[in-house]
mmCIF file of C-alpha atoms and ligand atoms in Angstrom:
data_model
loop_
_atom_site.group_PDB
_atom_site.id
_atom_site.type_symbol
_atom_site.label_atom_id
_atom_site.label_comp_id
_atom_site.label_asym_id
_atom_site.label_seq_id
_atom_site.Cartn_x
_atom_site.Cartn_y
_atom_site.Cartn_z
ATOM 1 C CA UNK A 25 -22.361 -8.428 12.946
ATOM 2 C CA UNK A 26 -19.612 -6.526 11.089
ATOM 3 C CA UNK A 27 -20.630 -3.099 9.889
ATOM 4 C CA UNK A 28 -18.790 -0.492 7.905
ATOM 5 C CA UNK A 29 -18.838 3.263 7.612
ATOM 6 C CA UNK A 30 -18.719 2.783 3.832
ATOM 7 C CA UNK A 31 -22.378 1.741 3.730
ATOM 8 C CA UNK A 32 -24.405 4.490 2.122
ATOM 9 C CA UNK A 33 -28.168 4.936 1.885
ATOM 10 C CA UNK A 34 -29.463 4.721 -1.700
ATOM 11 C CA UNK A 35 -31.141 7.733 -3.229
ATOM 12 C CA UNK A 36 -34.875 7.444 -3.934
ATOM 13 C CA UNK A 37 -34.041 6.651 -7.571
ATOM 14 C CA UNK A 38 -31.442 3.995 -6.732
ATOM 15 C CA UNK A 39 -33.749 2.439 -4.127
ATOM 16 C CA UNK A 40 -36.497 2.128 -6.729
ATOM 17 C CA UNK A 41 -34.102 0.603 -9.254
ATOM 18 C CA UNK A 42 -32.596 -1.873 -6.802
ATOM 19 C CA UNK A 43 -36.074 -2.944 -5.666
ATOM 20 C CA UNK A 44 -37.619 -3.224 -9.134
ATOM 21 C CA UNK A 45 -34.916 -4.732 -11.374
ATOM 22 C CA UNK A 46 -35.430 -8.484 -11.659
ATOM 23 C CA UNK A 47 -32.118 -10.316 -11.014
ATOM 24 C CA UNK A 48 -33.439 -13.370 -12.846
ATOM 25 C CA UNK A 49 -34.068 -11.329 -16.026
ATOM 26 C CA UNK A 50 -30.384 -10.472 -16.421
ATOM 27 C CA UNK A 51 -28.159 -12.353 -18.869
ATOM 28 C CA UNK A 52 -25.459 -12.833 -16.242
ATOM 29 C CA UNK A 53 -23.934 -15.862 -14.513
ATOM 30 C CA UNK A 54 -25.526 -16.946 -11.240
ATOM 31 C CA UNK A 55 -22.469 -18.723 -9.859
ATOM 32 C CA UNK A 56 -18.969 -17.462 -9.077
ATOM 33 C CA UNK A 57 -16.005 -18.438 -11.196
ATOM 34 C CA UNK A 58 -13.201 -17.172 -8.984
ATOM 35 C CA UNK A 59 -13.646 -15.910 -5.438
ATOM 36 C CA UNK A 60 -10.854 -13.550 -4.395
ATOM 37 C CA UNK A 61 -10.481 -13.349 -0.631
ATOM 38 C CA UNK A 62 -8.549 -10.887 1.480
ATOM 39 C CA UNK A 63 -7.710 -12.616 4.772
ATOM 40 C CA UNK A 64 -6.422 -9.249 5.996
ATOM 41 C CA UNK A 65 -6.373 -5.636 4.861
ATOM 42 C CA UNK A 66 -3.099 -4.985 6.710
ATOM 43 C CA UNK A 67 0.294 -5.647 5.164
ATOM 44 C CA UNK A 68 3.597 -5.856 6.983
ATOM 45 C CA UNK A 69 5.501 -5.083 3.756
ATOM 46 C CA UNK A 70 4.211 -1.546 3.177
ATOM 47 C CA UNK A 71 5.144 -0.940 -0.478
ATOM 48 C CA UNK A 72 5.234 2.717 -1.503
ATOM 49 C CA UNK A 73 3.095 1.988 -4.570
ATOM 50 C CA UNK A 74 0.342 -0.024 -2.841
ATOM 51 C CA UNK A 75 -2.910 0.898 -4.564
ATOM 52 C CA UNK A 76 -4.753 -0.310 -1.446
ATOM 53 C CA UNK A 77 -2.529 1.848 0.798
ATOM 54 C CA UNK A 78 -2.552 -1.074 3.241
ATOM 55 C CA UNK A 79 -1.259 -0.069 6.679
ATOM 56 C CA UNK A 80 1.490 -2.213 8.218
ATOM 57 C CA UNK A 81 -0.544 -2.905 11.329
ATOM 58 C CA UNK A 82 -3.882 -1.692 12.573
ATOM 59 C CA UNK A 83 -5.901 -2.257 15.716
ATOM 60 C CA UNK A 84 -9.257 -2.424 13.916
ATOM 61 C CA UNK A 85 -10.418 -6.083 14.146
ATOM 62 C CA UNK A 86 -12.589 -5.715 11.036
ATOM 63 C CA UNK A 87 -9.372 -5.352 8.983
ATOM 64 C CA UNK A 88 -8.665 -9.058 9.584
ATOM 65 C CA UNK A 89 -12.136 -10.417 10.308
ATOM 66 C CA UNK A 90 -11.872 -12.978 7.502
ATOM 67 C CA UNK A 91 -8.633 -14.393 8.910
ATOM 68 C CA UNK A 92 -10.466 -14.938 12.193
ATOM 69 C CA UNK A 93 -13.498 -16.537 10.499
ATOM 70 C CA UNK A 94 -12.149 -18.660 7.668
ATOM 71 C CA UNK A 95 -14.971 -21.185 7.931
ATOM 72 C CA UNK A 96 -17.360 -18.470 6.698
ATOM 73 C CA UNK A 97 -15.381 -18.356 3.456
ATOM 74 C CA UNK A 98 -15.464 -22.084 2.993
ATOM 75 C CA UNK A 99 -19.248 -22.229 3.512
ATOM 76 C CA UNK A 100 -19.738 -19.275 1.164
ATOM 77 C CA UNK A 101 -17.534 -20.784 -1.555
ATOM 78 C CA UNK A 102 -19.484 -24.027 -1.456
ATOM 79 C CA UNK A 103 -22.884 -22.257 -1.470
ATOM 80 C CA UNK A 104 -21.972 -19.966 -4.372
ATOM 81 C CA UNK A 105 -20.604 -22.701 -6.628
ATOM 82 C CA UNK A 106 -17.175 -21.031 -6.770
ATOM 83 C CA UNK A 107 -14.703 -22.902 -8.954
ATOM 84 C CA UNK A 108 -11.698 -21.355 -7.249
ATOM 85 C CA UNK A 109 -10.815 -19.499 -4.043
ATOM 86 C CA UNK A 110 -7.769 -17.243 -4.197
ATOM 87 C CA UNK A 111 -6.187 -15.610 -1.149
ATOM 88 C CA UNK A 112 -4.862 -12.199 -2.110
ATOM 89 C CA UNK A 113 -4.714 -8.577 -0.949
ATOM 90 C CA UNK A 114 -5.868 -6.052 0.099
ATOM 91 C CA UNK A 115 -3.142 -7.026 2.517
ATOM 92 C CA UNK A 116 -0.454 -9.708 2.532
ATOM 93 C CA UNK A 117 -1.943 -13.230 2.940
ATOM 94 C CA UNK A 118 1.330 -14.529 4.398
ATOM 95 C CA UNK A 119 0.718 -12.259 7.390
ATOM 96 C CA UNK A 120 -2.068 -14.767 8.219
ATOM 97 C CA UNK A 121 -0.436 -18.199 7.814
ATOM 98 C CA UNK A 122 -2.902 -20.016 10.106
ATOM 99 C CA UNK A 123 -5.830 -18.873 7.957
ATOM 100 C CA UNK A 124 -3.938 -19.977 4.863
ATOM 101 C CA UNK A 125 -3.302 -23.479 6.183
ATOM 102 C CA UNK A 126 -6.877 -23.793 7.435
ATOM 103 C CA UNK A 127 -8.438 -22.910 4.083
ATOM 104 C CA UNK A 128 -6.072 -25.255 2.255
ATOM 105 C CA UNK A 129 -7.057 -28.127 4.573
ATOM 106 C CA UNK A 130 -10.758 -27.368 4.108
ATOM 107 C CA UNK A 131 -10.717 -26.987 0.320
ATOM 108 C CA UNK A 132 -8.384 -29.880 -0.502
ATOM 109 C CA UNK A 133 -11.153 -32.529 -0.327
ATOM 110 C CA UNK A 134 -13.518 -30.417 -2.491
ATOM 111 C CA UNK A 135 -13.384 -29.759 -6.224
ATOM 112 C CA UNK A 136 -12.642 -26.058 -5.599
ATOM 113 C CA UNK A 137 -9.187 -24.951 -6.751
ATOM 114 C CA UNK A 138 -6.974 -22.672 -4.669
ATOM 115 C CA UNK A 139 -4.698 -19.732 -5.425
ATOM 116 C CA UNK A 140 -2.303 -17.605 -3.383
ATOM 117 C CA UNK A 141 -1.288 -14.165 -4.666
ATOM 118 C CA UNK A 142 1.576 -12.901 -2.556
ATOM 119 C CA UNK A 143 4.738 -10.872 -2.322
ATOM 120 C CA UNK A 144 6.330 -14.098 -1.013
ATOM 121 C CA UNK A 145 7.242 -12.501 2.301
ATOM 122 C CA UNK A 146 5.909 -11.437 5.688
ATOM 123 C CA UNK A 147 7.617 -9.043 8.040
ATOM 124 C CA UNK A 148 5.330 -10.336 10.796
ATOM 125 C CA UNK A 149 6.582 -13.934 10.814
ATOM 126 C CA UNK A 150 9.920 -15.551 10.188
ATOM 127 C CA UNK A 151 8.677 -17.840 7.423
ATOM 128 C CA UNK A 152 10.556 -20.978 6.467
ATOM 129 C CA UNK A 153 9.588 -20.966 2.764
ATOM 130 C CA UNK A 154 10.818 -24.519 2.084
ATOM 131 C CA UNK A 155 8.875 -25.844 5.073
ATOM 132 C CA UNK A 156 5.739 -23.868 4.206
ATOM 133 C CA UNK A 157 5.662 -24.966 0.559
ATOM 134 C CA UNK A 158 6.260 -28.597 1.549
ATOM 135 C CA UNK A 159 3.470 -28.328 4.156
ATOM 136 C CA UNK A 160 1.011 -26.751 1.704
ATOM 137 C CA UNK A 161 1.780 -29.472 -0.840
ATOM 138 C CA UNK A 162 1.354 -32.245 1.727
ATOM 139 C CA UNK A 163 -1.991 -30.891 2.974
ATOM 140 C CA UNK A 164 -3.332 -30.316 -0.548
ATOM 141 C CA UNK A 165 -2.384 -33.698 -1.921
ATOM 142 C CA UNK A 166 -3.584 -35.494 1.258
ATOM 143 C CA UNK A 167 -7.054 -34.093 0.578
ATOM 144 C CA UNK A 168 -6.884 -34.929 -3.125
ATOM 145 C CA UNK A 169 -7.065 -31.235 -4.097
ATOM 146 C CA UNK A 170 -7.245 -30.000 -7.703
ATOM 147 C CA UNK A 171 -5.673 -26.816 -9.123
ATOM 148 C CA UNK A 172 -3.241 -24.956 -6.882
ATOM 149 C CA UNK A 173 -1.566 -21.773 -8.088
ATOM 150 C CA UNK A 174 0.924 -19.395 -6.503
ATOM 151 C CA UNK A 175 1.350 -15.957 -8.061
ATOM 152 C CA UNK A 176 4.318 -13.867 -6.925
ATOM 153 C CA UNK A 177 4.510 -10.090 -7.300
ATOM 154 C CA UNK A 178 7.737 -8.705 -8.749
ATOM 155 C CA UNK A 179 8.239 -5.011 -9.372
ATOM 156 C CA UNK A 180 10.416 -2.052 -8.401
ATOM 157 C CA UNK A 181 8.474 -1.297 -5.214
ATOM 158 C CA UNK A 182 8.227 -4.849 -3.877
ATOM 159 C CA UNK A 183 11.926 -5.266 -4.655
ATOM 160 C CA UNK A 184 12.716 -2.066 -2.781
ATOM 161 C CA UNK A 185 11.111 -3.522 0.378
ATOM 162 C CA UNK A 186 12.052 -7.221 0.274
ATOM 163 C CA UNK A 187 14.610 -7.743 -2.497
ATOM 164 C CA UNK A 188 14.610 -10.685 -4.901
ATOM 165 C CA UNK A 189 15.343 -13.473 -2.414
ATOM 166 C CA UNK A 190 11.771 -14.305 -1.202
ATOM 167 C CA UNK A 191 10.389 -14.769 -4.723
ATOM 168 C CA UNK A 192 13.420 -16.832 -5.740
ATOM 169 C CA UNK A 193 12.989 -18.952 -2.574
ATOM 170 C CA UNK A 194 9.326 -19.685 -3.410
ATOM 171 C CA UNK A 195 10.133 -20.692 -6.969
ATOM 172 C CA UNK A 196 12.987 -22.945 -5.846
ATOM 173 C CA UNK A 197 10.790 -24.522 -3.163
ATOM 174 C CA UNK A 198 7.915 -25.189 -5.582
ATOM 175 C CA UNK A 199 10.372 -26.724 -8.026
ATOM 176 C CA UNK A 200 11.798 -28.952 -5.286
ATOM 177 C CA UNK A 201 8.770 -29.918 -3.151
ATOM 178 C CA UNK A 202 5.694 -29.394 -5.336
ATOM 179 C CA UNK A 203 6.620 -29.441 -9.025
ATOM 180 C CA UNK A 204 2.948 -30.082 -9.900
ATOM 181 C CA UNK A 205 1.989 -26.716 -8.375
ATOM 182 C CA UNK A 206 1.490 -23.823 -10.800
ATOM 183 C CA UNK A 207 3.705 -20.843 -9.938
ATOM 184 C CA UNK A 208 4.035 -17.664 -11.944
ATOM 185 C CA UNK A 209 5.119 -14.059 -11.661
ATOM 186 C CA UNK A 210 2.997 -10.922 -11.898
ATOM 187 C CA UNK A 211 5.209 -8.002 -12.922
ATOM 188 C CA UNK A 212 4.305 -4.379 -13.622
ATOM 189 C CA UNK A 213 4.706 -2.451 -16.872
ATOM 190 C CA UNK A 214 7.145 0.261 -15.855
ATOM 191 C CA UNK A 215 10.040 1.746 -17.777
ATOM 192 C CA UNK A 216 13.200 1.611 -15.632
ATOM 193 C CA UNK A 217 12.173 -1.387 -13.487
ATOM 194 C CA UNK A 218 14.950 -4.029 -13.251
ATOM 195 C CA UNK A 219 13.429 -6.167 -10.508
ATOM 196 C CA UNK A 220 12.696 -9.163 -12.752
ATOM 197 C CA UNK A 221 16.355 -9.303 -13.756
ATOM 198 C CA UNK A 222 17.308 -9.388 -10.067
ATOM 199 C CA UNK A 223 15.007 -12.401 -9.489
ATOM 200 C CA UNK A 224 16.437 -14.152 -12.560
ATOM 201 C CA UNK A 225 19.993 -13.501 -11.325
ATOM 202 C CA UNK A 226 19.178 -14.946 -7.889
ATOM 203 C CA UNK A 227 17.746 -18.077 -9.526
ATOM 204 C CA UNK A 228 20.468 -18.221 -12.174
ATOM 205 C CA UNK A 229 17.540 -18.325 -14.588
ATOM 206 C CA UNK A 230 17.274 -17.044 -18.132
ATOM 207 C CA UNK A 231 14.668 -14.463 -19.157
ATOM 208 C CA UNK A 232 13.005 -15.150 -22.500
ATOM 209 C CA UNK A 233 11.000 -12.063 -23.581
ATOM 210 C CA UNK A 234 7.707 -12.810 -25.325
ATOM 211 C CA UNK A 235 6.556 -9.277 -26.107
ATOM 212 C CA UNK A 236 5.711 -6.156 -24.142
ATOM 213 C CA UNK A 237 3.516 -7.908 -21.597
ATOM 214 C CA UNK A 238 4.969 -11.335 -21.038
ATOM 215 C CA UNK A 239 8.150 -13.331 -20.673
ATOM 216 C CA UNK A 240 9.390 -16.669 -19.393
ATOM 217 C CA UNK A 241 11.946 -17.426 -16.739
ATOM 218 C CA UNK A 242 13.772 -20.673 -17.451
ATOM 219 C CA UNK A 243 15.226 -22.058 -14.221
ATOM 220 C CA UNK A 244 18.408 -24.186 -14.172
ATOM 221 C CA UNK A 245 16.222 -27.272 -13.594
ATOM 222 C CA UNK A 246 14.413 -26.513 -16.861
ATOM 223 C CA UNK A 247 11.221 -25.383 -15.095
ATOM 224 C CA UNK A 248 9.555 -22.546 -17.000
ATOM 225 C CA UNK A 249 7.931 -19.746 -14.997
ATOM 226 C CA UNK A 250 5.428 -17.563 -16.815
ATOM 227 C CA UNK A 251 5.759 -13.791 -16.297
ATOM 228 C CA UNK A 252 2.791 -11.535 -17.085
ATOM 229 C CA UNK A 253 3.051 -7.780 -16.723
ATOM 230 C CA UNK A 254 0.044 -5.724 -15.773
ATOM 231 C CA UNK A 255 -0.426 -1.969 -15.918
ATOM 232 C CA UNK A 256 -0.421 0.021 -12.706
ATOM 233 C CA UNK A 257 -3.587 0.841 -10.845
ATOM 234 C CA UNK A 258 -3.231 4.555 -10.133
ATOM 235 C CA UNK A 259 -4.797 4.727 -6.717
ATOM 236 C CA UNK A 260 -3.780 4.577 -3.074
ATOM 237 C CA UNK A 261 -0.116 5.510 -2.608
ATOM 238 C CA UNK A 262 0.950 5.616 -6.254
ATOM 239 C CA UNK A 263 0.827 8.555 -8.640
ATOM 240 C CA UNK A 264 2.591 9.684 -11.780
ATOM 241 C CA UNK A 265 4.524 12.189 -9.665
ATOM 242 C CA UNK A 266 5.848 9.418 -7.430
ATOM 243 C CA UNK A 267 6.906 7.334 -10.445
ATOM 244 C CA UNK A 268 8.743 10.318 -11.839
ATOM 245 C CA UNK A 269 10.532 11.013 -8.549
ATOM 246 C CA UNK A 270 11.598 7.342 -8.410
ATOM 247 C CA UNK A 271 13.098 7.460 -11.908
ATOM 248 C CA UNK A 272 10.329 5.305 -13.387
ATOM 249 C CA UNK A 273 7.791 5.962 -16.139
ATOM 250 C CA UNK A 274 4.727 4.465 -17.742
ATOM 251 C CA UNK A 275 5.166 3.206 -21.297
ATOM 252 C CA UNK A 276 4.312 5.987 -23.802
ATOM 253 C CA UNK A 277 0.888 4.667 -24.835
ATOM 254 C CA UNK A 278 -0.172 4.348 -21.203
ATOM 255 C CA UNK A 279 1.025 7.865 -20.399
ATOM 256 C CA UNK A 280 -1.118 9.214 -23.215
ATOM 257 C CA UNK A 281 -4.113 7.183 -22.081
ATOM 258 C CA UNK A 282 -3.856 8.601 -18.549
ATOM 259 C CA UNK A 283 -3.476 12.110 -19.920
ATOM 260 C CA UNK A 284 -6.642 11.831 -21.998
ATOM 261 C CA UNK A 285 -8.630 10.030 -19.305
ATOM 262 C CA UNK A 286 -7.890 12.252 -16.369
ATOM 263 C CA UNK A 287 -8.745 15.818 -15.659
ATOM 264 C CA UNK A 288 -6.532 15.656 -12.585
ATOM 265 C CA UNK A 289 -3.115 14.799 -13.988
ATOM 266 C CA UNK A 290 -3.214 11.058 -13.277
ATOM 267 C CA UNK A 291 -2.756 11.437 -9.557
ATOM 268 C CA UNK A 292 -5.532 8.982 -8.639
ATOM 269 C CA UNK A 293 -7.545 7.791 -11.611
ATOM 270 C CA UNK A 294 -7.999 4.125 -10.623
ATOM 271 C CA UNK A 295 -8.100 1.333 -13.187
ATOM 272 C CA UNK A 296 -7.850 3.361 -16.326
ATOM 273 C CA UNK A 297 -4.933 1.260 -17.629
ATOM 274 C CA UNK A 298 -5.981 -2.149 -16.381
ATOM 275 C CA UNK A 299 -6.782 -5.053 -18.607
ATOM 276 C CA UNK A 300 -10.430 -6.008 -18.679
ATOM 277 C CA UNK A 301 -11.514 -7.446 -15.328
ATOM 278 C CA UNK A 302 -12.953 -10.964 -15.384
ATOM 279 C CA UNK A 303 -16.383 -9.377 -15.003
ATOM 280 C CA UNK A 304 -18.338 -10.043 -18.177
ATOM 281 C CA UNK A 305 -21.717 -11.268 -19.286
ATOM 282 C CA UNK A 306 -20.196 -14.777 -19.343
ATOM 283 C CA UNK A 307 -18.161 -14.716 -16.126
ATOM 284 C CA UNK A 308 -18.451 -13.016 -12.762
ATOM 285 C CA UNK A 309 -15.592 -13.121 -10.294
ATOM 286 C CA UNK A 310 -16.294 -11.858 -6.787
ATOM 287 C CA UNK A 311 -14.115 -10.655 -3.957
ATOM 288 C CA UNK A 312 -14.540 -10.819 -0.221
ATOM 289 C CA UNK A 313 -12.655 -8.110 1.580
ATOM 290 C CA UNK A 314 -11.075 -8.518 4.999
ATOM 291 C CA UNK A 315 -14.098 -7.043 6.796
ATOM 292 C CA UNK A 316 -16.462 -9.472 5.035
ATOM 293 C CA UNK A 317 -17.744 -7.111 2.341
ATOM 294 C CA UNK A 318 -18.631 -9.169 -0.711
ATOM 295 C CA UNK A 319 -18.795 -7.567 -4.144
ATOM 296 C CA UNK A 320 -18.415 -8.346 -7.804
ATOM 297 C CA UNK A 321 -14.667 -7.950 -8.396
ATOM 298 C CA UNK A 322 -13.728 -4.261 -8.013
ATOM 299 C CA UNK A 323 -17.374 -3.185 -8.321
ATOM 300 C CA UNK A 324 -18.162 -2.129 -4.772
ATOM 301 C CA UNK A 325 -21.130 0.185 -4.909
ATOM 302 C CA UNK A 326 -21.413 1.948 -1.532
ATOM 303 C CA UNK A 327 -25.218 1.986 -1.396
ATOM 304 C CA UNK A 328 -25.536 -1.711 -2.302
ATOM 305 C CA UNK A 329 -23.005 -3.281 0.072
ATOM 306 C CA UNK A 330 -23.432 -6.830 1.343
ATOM 307 C CA UNK A 331 -21.447 -8.826 3.925
ATOM 308 C CA UNK A 332 -20.746 -12.542 4.178
ATOM 309 C CA UNK A 333 -21.185 -12.336 7.946
ATOM 310 C CA UNK A 334 -24.773 -11.146 7.642
ATOM 311 C CA UNK A 335 -25.990 -11.960 4.106
ATOM 312 C CA UNK A 336 -26.248 -15.364 2.452
ATOM 313 C CA UNK A 337 -25.207 -16.110 -1.137
ATOM 314 C CA UNK A 338 -28.694 -15.725 -2.739
ATOM 315 C CA UNK A 339 -29.054 -12.294 -1.100
ATOM 316 C CA UNK A 340 -25.602 -11.173 -2.252
ATOM 317 C CA UNK A 341 -26.111 -12.588 -5.753
ATOM 318 C CA UNK A 342 -29.504 -10.953 -6.248
ATOM 319 C CA UNK A 343 -28.329 -7.579 -4.883
ATOM 320 C CA UNK A 344 -25.547 -7.533 -7.480
ATOM 321 C CA UNK A 345 -27.615 -8.878 -10.358
ATOM 322 C CA UNK A 346 -30.261 -6.215 -9.704
ATOM 323 C CA UNK A 347 -27.765 -3.357 -10.003
ATOM 324 C CA UNK A 348 -27.419 -1.704 -13.439
ATOM 325 C CA UNK A 349 -23.905 -0.551 -12.471
ATOM 326 C CA UNK A 350 -22.861 -4.212 -12.325
ATOM 327 C CA UNK A 351 -24.604 -4.712 -15.699
ATOM 328 C CA UNK A 352 -22.620 -1.773 -17.098
ATOM 329 C CA UNK A 353 -19.241 -3.134 -15.967
ATOM 330 C CA UNK A 354 -20.123 -6.623 -17.237
ATOM 331 C CA UNK A 355 -20.976 -5.112 -20.631
ATOM 332 C CA UNK A 356 -18.052 -2.690 -20.967
ATOM 333 C CA UNK A 357 -15.548 -3.073 -18.140
ATOM 334 C CA UNK A 358 -14.228 -0.380 -15.816
ATOM 335 C CA UNK A 359 -13.684 1.810 -18.861
ATOM 336 C CA UNK A 360 -17.450 1.957 -19.377
ATOM 337 C CA UNK A 361 -17.905 2.930 -15.729
ATOM 338 C CA UNK A 362 -15.166 5.564 -15.883
ATOM 339 C CA UNK A 363 -16.481 7.051 -19.108
ATOM 340 C CA UNK A 364 -19.871 7.575 -17.506
ATOM 341 C CA UNK A 365 -18.409 8.901 -14.268
ATOM 342 C CA UNK A 366 -16.865 11.618 -16.454
ATOM 343 C CA UNK A 367 -20.387 12.825 -17.151
ATOM 344 C CA UNK A 368 -20.896 13.315 -13.401
ATOM 345 C CA UNK A 369 -17.435 14.917 -13.160
ATOM 346 C CA UNK A 370 -18.435 17.362 -15.877
ATOM 347 C CA UNK A 371 -21.379 18.419 -13.707
ATOM 348 C CA UNK A 372 -19.151 18.877 -10.660
ATOM 349 C CA UNK A 373 -20.623 15.830 -8.889
ATOM 350 C CA UNK A 374 -17.410 13.840 -8.281
ATOM 351 C CA UNK A 375 -14.725 15.710 -6.449
ATOM 352 C CA UNK A 376 -12.162 13.581 -4.655
ATOM 353 C CA UNK A 377 -12.269 10.021 -5.958
ATOM 354 C CA UNK A 378 -10.610 8.051 -8.748
ATOM 355 C CA UNK A 379 -12.876 8.170 -11.772
ATOM 356 C CA UNK A 380 -12.138 4.635 -13.037
ATOM 357 C CA UNK A 381 -13.085 3.048 -9.729
ATOM 358 C CA UNK A 382 -16.318 2.338 -7.914
ATOM 359 C CA UNK A 383 -15.045 4.778 -5.244
ATOM 360 C CA UNK A 384 -16.439 7.499 -7.517
ATOM 361 C CA UNK A 385 -19.888 6.125 -6.651
ATOM 362 C CA UNK A 386 -19.577 7.394 -3.069
ATOM 363 C CA UNK A 387 -21.173 10.446 -4.612
ATOM 364 C CA UNK A 388 -24.824 9.414 -4.713
ATOM 365 C CA UNK A 389 -25.420 11.863 -7.563
ATOM 366 C CA UNK A 390 -22.700 10.084 -9.566
ATOM 367 C CA UNK A 391 -24.253 6.701 -8.699
ATOM 368 C CA UNK A 392 -27.599 8.013 -9.971
ATOM 369 C CA UNK A 393 -26.128 9.234 -13.246
ATOM 370 C CA UNK A 394 -24.173 6.045 -13.896
ATOM 371 C CA UNK A 395 -27.228 3.930 -13.046
ATOM 372 C CA UNK A 396 -29.504 5.984 -15.274
ATOM 373 C CA UNK A 397 -27.067 5.860 -18.193
ATOM 374 C CA UNK A 398 -26.684 2.096 -17.783
ATOM 375 C CA UNK A 399 -30.456 1.556 -17.816
ATOM 376 C CA UNK A 400 -30.973 3.848 -20.817
ATOM 377 C CA UNK A 401 -28.142 2.374 -22.881
ATOM 378 C CA UNK A 402 -28.641 -1.291 -22.075
ATOM 379 C CA UNK A 403 -32.392 -0.982 -22.641
ATOM 380 C CA UNK A 404 -31.728 0.188 -26.202
ATOM 381 C CA UNK A 405 -30.875 -3.364 -27.240
ATOM 382 C CA UNK A 406 -32.613 -5.328 -24.476
ATOM 383 C CA UNK A 407 -35.611 -3.401 -23.105
ATOM 384 C CA UNK A 408 -36.932 -6.485 -21.268
ATOM 385 C CA UNK A 409 -34.107 -6.131 -18.723
ATOM 386 C CA UNK A 410 -35.830 -3.176 -17.070
ATOM 387 C CA UNK A 411 -39.475 -2.416 -16.342
ATOM 388 C CA UNK A 412 -41.253 0.544 -17.935
ATOM 389 C CA UNK A 413 -41.211 2.277 -14.547
ATOM 390 C CA UNK A 414 -37.442 1.869 -14.098
ATOM 391 C CA UNK A 415 -36.748 3.126 -17.626
ATOM 392 C CA UNK A 416 -39.015 6.133 -17.115
ATOM 393 C CA UNK A 417 -37.269 7.028 -13.835
ATOM 394 C CA UNK A 418 -33.858 6.711 -15.523
ATOM 395 C CA UNK A 419 -34.986 8.965 -18.346
ATOM 396 C CA UNK A 420 -36.150 11.512 -15.788
ATOM 397 C CA UNK A 421 -32.711 11.538 -14.111
ATOM 398 C CA UNK A 422 -31.026 12.028 -17.481
ATOM 399 C CA UNK A 423 -33.487 14.735 -18.516
ATOM 400 C CA UNK A 424 -32.265 16.633 -15.462
ATOM 401 C CA UNK A 425 -28.870 16.868 -17.163
ATOM 402 C CA UNK A 426 -30.416 19.033 -19.867
ATOM 403 C CA UNK A 427 -29.709 16.761 -22.811
ATOM 404 C CA UNK A 428 -25.987 16.422 -22.187
ATOM 405 C CA UNK A 429 -26.341 12.722 -21.376
ATOM 406 C CA UNK A 430 -27.683 11.848 -24.804
ATOM 407 C CA UNK A 431 -24.899 13.754 -26.502
ATOM 408 C CA UNK A 432 -22.405 12.018 -24.230
ATOM 409 C CA UNK A 433 -23.621 8.515 -25.153
ATOM 410 C CA UNK A 434 -23.560 9.334 -28.826
ATOM 411 C CA UNK A 435 -19.989 10.608 -28.524
ATOM 412 C CA UNK A 436 -18.906 7.446 -26.691
ATOM 413 C CA UNK A 437 -20.482 5.167 -29.282
ATOM 414 C CA UNK A 438 -19.486 2.071 -27.276
ATOM 415 C CA UNK A 439 -22.436 -0.103 -28.262
ATOM 416 C CA UNK A 440 -22.910 -1.825 -24.912
ATOM 417 C CA UNK A 441 -24.794 -5.094 -25.065
HETATM 418 S S1 SF4 B 24 2.871 -6.446 -0.569
HETATM 419 FE FE1 SF4 B 24 0.994 -5.997 -1.746
HETATM 420 S S2 SF4 B 24 -0.586 -5.468 -0.195
HETATM 421 FE FE2 SF4 B 24 1.469 -5.310 0.764
HETATM 422 S S3 SF4 B 24 2.017 -3.144 0.578
HETATM 423 FE FE3 SF4 B 24 2.931 -4.282 -1.144
HETATM 424 S S4 SF4 B 24 1.417 -4.039 -2.810
HETATM 425 FE FE4 SF4 B 24 0.347 -3.542 -0.874
#
């Protein structure tokens, strides 16, 4: 069985909550929409901005346990009703090509779609991109597979490591060997980043801007490639200081948002700028990390960790649906989590963790406060979600904060539902 040092024992309060909240009473989906999978947590590329800080190579077998046990993923995807499995990082999926081909073979005959989020390159293998794309297309169509999407990362830091050629090679190969395959670009919103232009030049493509966050690349063949830009996650290796040293900057509005959200100068604040995660009361995406940890996307709560190697889907589902922190993120996104972590920060209970990240919940006192605030606020409009006992215990935790919690909620005025 895979174990992790990140597992944390729940406090008495959290234990009571996790045992007493009824998963079936929650207005949340009971199947997975998209299952993100990290085949590895290592990455041979080693970008200087990697928010996962993925090492180039490690000797810890748990960092690539999924790559060695792909069948576990396939069984889990089928059991959980996942509509899509997407290989991503964590680490670079192309560092594990055998796992990639295996999962494509296994999913092609099912009605589960497949996605690959990648830099387009591996420094571990000498990839023949034309051959790989043609092989993926042949395997997928032989099994009668449905949706297949490739998403390529393009930004200053990927470009610094691998240049424009790998992304251009993937887009040319898709155009030539698998024109039915969806392929798009995920860029980053940074002032001073010319990497997309370099890709367009390599392809002899035209960039058609569509606003601050999106564009189209029109290839010489006429194929249109969608480009969506996402804000940085300020965690791992990236910080505002590093951006500044590299001659880059956040757009003005984002800089102001970080300044108001962080008491630590934006060095590691997490997902304060990110678009809303696909974690809502209507849709739950999950991720399986390279060591087998399975969580609602980006909502890894250290004292409620489950693993696909030791826990089945009903156990994992119920553990998440019983956790008011998951309810909070579904109702208000990572912003709602971060805003409530600030209450713990104000009491000196979170010291060295990004506030807009579930890493802040490594502090069990912070996990208690966020849980108690979630129960108190969500019970305002839907008291049936939590038993009288759970609500009373949450109120007792908040009473320990000498009334500041109530004032904090009123100031936030978010109206969670
Ligand atoms: S390619 Fe992705 S996973 Fe690898 S270092 Fe760069 S950002 Fe991190």
